[in-house]
């Protein structure tokens, strides 16, 4: 969605609210299997002493895949957006967005904020036990049948017990 900021450029007292659903085409992550509907963004653009700022939130409901155990789990992610928009490319810090004439591409800015905020680790729960390296069983569901790693000092004893 393109937002024309002409009004707040000339009249700094005006606040420009926005509401839009994001396109998920760019929002592809290996651990996100699907979105439950389009991520929803809303907020306001305003002129703070000559600096244009976009503030708001992006709310996304997703089906994720746990990095440790591979289980699918639902997750809701809320990204706080606070973006600065500057008039000319030459004035832009890498984290600033540039005005195109008097317009911005609101969707593109919000998608970029969402991508930068995306976590690098996806876990079904904080203490996910993962999969057994031997049999592949999901250890969150209980211990698998595999024998525990044996301390080499006890290996001899283990052998003796096996003979019985
Ligand atoms: Zn897990
Ligand atoms: Zn096992």
Coordinates of C-alpha atoms and ligand atoms in Angstrom, one line a residue:
X1 CA 0.0 0.0 0.0
X2 CA 1.4 3.4 -1.0
X3 CA 0.9 6.2 1.6
X4 CA 1.0 9.8 0.5
X5 CA 2.6 11.8 3.2
X6 CA 2.0 15.2 1.6
X7 CA -0.5 16.2 4.3
X8 CA 1.9 15.6 7.2
X9 CA 4.8 17.1 5.3
X10 CA 3.0 20.5 5.1
X11 CA 1.1 20.2 8.3
X12 CA 3.1 18.6 11.1
X13 CA 0.2 18.4 13.5
X14 CA -1.6 15.8 11.3
X15 CA -1.2 12.2 12.2
X16 CA -1.8 9.7 9.5
X17 CA -3.1 6.4 10.6
X18 CA -2.7 3.2 8.5
X19 CA -4.1 -0.3 8.6
X20 CA -3.1 -3.0 6.1
X21 CA -2.5 -6.7 5.6
X22 CA 1.0 -7.7 4.5
X23 CA 1.9 -9.8 1.5
X24 CA 3.8 -12.8 2.7
X25 CA 5.7 -13.3 -0.6
X26 CA 8.9 -11.8 0.9
X27 CA 8.2 -13.2 4.4
X28 CA 9.7 -16.6 3.8
X29 CA 11.7 -18.3 6.6
X30 CA 12.9 -21.9 6.7
X31 CA 11.1 -22.5 10.1
X32 CA 7.8 -20.9 9.2
X33 CA 5.6 -23.4 7.4
X34 CA 2.6 -21.2 6.9
X35 CA 0.8 -18.0 8.0
X36 CA -2.7 -18.3 9.4
X37 CA -4.0 -15.4 7.3
X38 CA -2.0 -12.4 6.3
X39 CA 0.0 -10.6 8.9
X40 CA -1.9 -7.5 10.0
X41 CA -0.2 -4.1 10.4
X42 CA -1.5 -0.9 11.9
X43 CA -0.2 2.3 13.3
X44 CA 0.4 5.9 12.5
X45 CA 2.9 8.1 10.5
X46 CA 3.7 11.5 12.0
X47 CA 6.1 14.4 11.6
X48 CA 8.3 14.8 14.6
X49 CA 10.1 18.1 14.2
X50 CA 10.7 17.5 10.5
X51 CA 11.5 13.8 10.9
X52 CA 8.9 11.4 9.6
X53 CA 8.3 8.4 11.8
X54 CA 6.1 5.3 11.3
X55 CA 5.1 3.6 14.5
X56 CA 2.8 0.6 15.0
X57 CA 2.7 -3.2 15.2
X58 CA 2.7 -6.1 12.8
X59 CA 0.8 -9.1 14.2
X60 CA 1.4 -12.5 12.5
X61 CA 0.0 -15.9 13.4
X62 CA 2.2 -18.7 12.0
X63 CA 2.7 -22.4 12.0
X64 CA 6.4 -22.9 12.8
X65 CA 8.6 -25.9 12.8
X66 CA 10.8 -26.5 15.9
X67 CA 14.5 -26.4 15.1
X68 CA 15.2 -29.1 17.6
X69 CA 12.4 -31.7 17.3
X70 CA 10.8 -30.9 14.0
X71 CA 7.3 -30.6 15.5
X72 CA 4.9 -28.1 14.1
X73 CA 3.6 -25.5 16.6
X74 CA 1.5 -22.4 16.3
X75 CA 3.1 -19.1 17.2
X76 CA 1.9 -15.5 17.4
X77 CA 4.5 -12.8 16.7
X78 CA 4.0 -9.1 17.4
X79 CA 6.7 -6.8 15.9
X80 CA 6.9 -3.3 17.3
X81 CA 7.6 -0.9 14.4
X82 CA 9.4 2.4 14.8
X83 CA 10.8 3.4 11.4
X84 CA 12.3 6.7 10.4
X85 CA 11.7 8.0 6.9
X86 CA 14.0 10.6 5.4
X87 CA 13.6 12.7 2.3
X88 CA 16.8 11.9 0.4
X89 CA 18.9 8.8 -0.1
X90 CA 22.1 10.8 0.7
X91 CA 20.8 11.5 4.2
X92 CA 19.8 7.9 4.8
X93 CA 21.3 5.8 7.5
X94 CA 21.2 2.1 6.6
X95 CA 18.2 1.7 8.9
X96 CA 16.3 4.6 7.5
X97 CA 13.7 4.4 4.8
X98 CA 13.6 6.9 1.9
X99 CA 10.6 9.0 0.8
X100 CA 9.7 8.5 -2.8
X101 CA 8.5 11.9 -3.8
X102 CA 5.9 12.5 -1.1
X103 CA 5.0 8.8 -0.8
X104 CA 6.2 5.7 1.0
X105 CA 5.5 2.0 0.2
X106 CA 4.1 1.2 3.7
X107 CA 3.9 -2.6 3.0
X108 CA 7.6 -2.7 2.1
X109 CA 8.7 -0.8 5.2
X110 CA 6.6 -2.9 7.5
X111 CA 7.7 -6.2 5.8
X112 CA 11.4 -5.1 6.3
X113 CA 10.8 -4.4 10.0
X114 CA 9.1 -7.7 10.4
X115 CA 12.0 -9.5 8.6
X116 CA 14.7 -7.7 10.8
X117 CA 12.7 -8.6 13.9
X118 CA 12.4 -12.3 13.1
X119 CA 13.9 -14.6 15.6
X120 CA 16.8 -16.8 14.6
X121 CA 15.7 -19.8 16.6
X122 CA 12.3 -21.5 16.6
X123 CA 11.6 -23.8 19.5
X124 CA 8.2 -25.5 20.3
X125 CA 9.0 -24.8 23.9
X126 CA 12.0 -23.3 25.6
X127 CA 13.1 -26.6 27.1
X128 CA 12.5 -28.7 24.1
X129 CA 14.5 -31.9 24.5
X130 CA 14.8 -32.5 20.8
X131 CA 15.2 -35.9 19.1
X132 CA 17.2 -38.9 20.3
X133 CA 20.4 -38.9 18.2
X134 CA 20.2 -42.7 17.9
X135 CA 16.6 -43.6 17.2
X136 CA 15.1 -40.2 16.3
X137 CA 12.3 -40.4 18.9
X138 CA 10.9 -37.2 20.1
X139 CA 12.2 -36.9 23.7
X140 CA 9.5 -34.5 24.7
X141 CA 7.1 -37.4 24.6
X142 CA 9.1 -39.4 27.1
X143 CA 12.4 -41.3 27.2
X144 CA 13.0 -43.6 24.2
X145 CA 14.1 -47.1 24.6
X146 CA 17.8 -46.4 23.9
X147 CA 20.3 -47.2 26.5
X148 CA 21.9 -44.2 28.1
X149 CA 25.5 -43.3 27.1
X150 CA 27.7 -45.3 29.4
X151 CA 30.6 -43.7 31.2
X152 CA 33.7 -45.7 30.0
X153 CA 34.7 -46.3 33.6
X154 CA 31.5 -48.4 34.0
X155 CA 31.7 -50.1 30.6
X156 CA 33.5 -53.1 32.1
X157 CA 30.9 -53.4 34.8
X158 CA 28.3 -53.2 32.1
X159 CA 29.8 -56.0 30.2
X160 CA 29.9 -58.2 33.3
X161 CA 26.2 -57.5 33.9
X162 CA 25.4 -58.3 30.3
X163 CA 26.9 -61.8 30.8
X164 CA 24.6 -62.6 33.6
Ligands
LIG1 ZN1 10.7 -28.9 19.8
LIG2 ZN1 16.6 -43.3 21.3

